[in-house]
Amino acid sequence: MLDKLKKIFAEVMPNVDASSITEETQLQQDLGINSLSMLLLALSIEKEFDFRFDTVQPFKTVGEVMAYIQEKTK
């Protein structure tokens, strides 16, 4: 799943070095994600993993995103 997310990050945010992304990577602090980037990432994640975000999620790390995806795609 991390590899899929890295691919999504690379597509949405080409200025980010996706190869350095880990589960501990901070979305805002390390990647500089803003609200527009987060929206684009959410849309891409929904499409890739075939689910919908029900509400706005306060993700801080890539690991939190992964845990949410795992929960939604059980």
CSV table of C-alpha atoms in Angstrom, one decimal:
chain,number,residue,atom,x,y,z
A,1,MET,CA,0.0,0.0,0.0
A,2,LEU,CA,2.8,2.4,0.7
A,3,ASP,CA,4.1,2.0,-2.8
A,4,LYS,CA,0.7,2.9,-4.2
A,5,LEU,CA,0.5,6.0,-2.0
A,6,LYS,CA,4.0,7.0,-3.0
A,7,LYS,CA,2.9,6.9,-6.7
A,8,ILE,CA,-0.2,9.0,-5.8
A,9,PHE,CA,1.9,11.6,-4.0
A,10,ALA,CA,4.3,11.7,-6.9
A,11,GLU,CA,1.5,12.4,-9.4
A,12,VAL,CA,-0.3,15.0,-7.2
A,13,MET,CA,2.8,16.7,-5.9
A,14,PRO,CA,5.6,16.3,-8.4
A,15,ASN,CA,8.0,18.5,-6.4
A,16,VAL,CA,8.0,15.9,-3.5
A,17,ASP,CA,10.6,13.2,-3.5
A,18,ALA,CA,8.2,10.2,-3.1
A,19,SER,CA,11.1,7.8,-2.6
A,20,SER,CA,11.7,9.4,0.8
A,21,ILE,CA,8.1,8.9,2.0
A,22,THR,CA,7.6,6.5,5.0
A,23,GLU,CA,4.8,5.7,7.3
A,24,GLU,CA,6.2,8.3,9.7
A,25,THR,CA,6.3,11.1,7.1
A,26,GLN,CA,4.4,14.2,8.3
A,27,LEU,CA,1.9,15.4,5.7
A,28,GLN,CA,2.2,19.1,6.4
A,29,GLN,CA,5.6,19.4,8.0
A,30,ASP,CA,7.6,17.1,5.8
A,31,LEU,CA,5.6,17.2,2.5
A,32,GLY,CA,4.1,20.7,2.7
A,33,ILE,CA,0.6,19.6,1.9
A,34,ASN,CA,-2.0,22.4,1.7
A,35,SER,CA,-5.7,22.1,1.5
A,36,LEU,CA,-5.7,21.9,-2.3
A,37,SER,CA,-3.1,19.2,-2.4
A,38,MET,CA,-5.0,17.3,0.3
A,39,LEU,CA,-8.2,17.5,-1.8
A,40,LEU,CA,-6.4,16.2,-4.9
A,41,LEU,CA,-4.7,13.4,-2.9
A,42,ALA,CA,-8.1,12.4,-1.4
A,43,LEU,CA,-9.7,12.2,-4.8
A,44,SER,CA,-6.8,10.1,-6.1
A,45,ILE,CA,-6.8,7.8,-3.1
A,46,GLU,CA,-10.6,7.3,-3.5
A,47,LYS,CA,-10.1,6.3,-7.1
A,48,GLU,CA,-7.1,4.1,-6.5
A,49,PHE,CA,-8.6,2.2,-3.5
A,50,ASP,CA,-12.3,2.4,-4.5
A,51,PHE,CA,-13.9,4.0,-1.5
A,52,ARG,CA,-15.2,7.4,-0.4
A,53,PHE,CA,-14.1,9.5,2.5
A,54,ASP,CA,-17.2,10.1,4.6
A,55,THR,CA,-15.9,13.1,6.4
A,56,VAL,CA,-12.8,15.3,6.5
A,57,GLN,CA,-10.0,13.4,8.3
A,58,PRO,CA,-7.3,15.1,10.3
A,59,PHE,CA,-4.4,13.0,9.0
A,60,LYS,CA,-1.0,14.0,10.3
A,61,THR,CA,1.2,11.1,8.9
A,62,VAL,CA,1.2,8.8,5.9
A,63,GLY,CA,0.8,5.9,8.4
A,64,GLU,CA,-2.6,7.4,9.5
A,65,VAL,CA,-3.7,7.6,5.9
A,66,MET,CA,-2.7,3.9,5.4
A,67,ALA,CA,-4.6,2.8,8.6
A,68,TYR,CA,-7.7,4.7,7.4
A,69,ILE,CA,-7.5,3.1,3.9
A,70,GLN,CA,-7.1,-0.4,5.5
A,71,GLU,CA,-10.1,0.2,7.7
A,72,LYS,CA,-12.3,1.4,4.8
A,73,THR,CA,-11.3,-1.3,2.4
A,74,LYS,CA,-11.8,-4.3,4.7
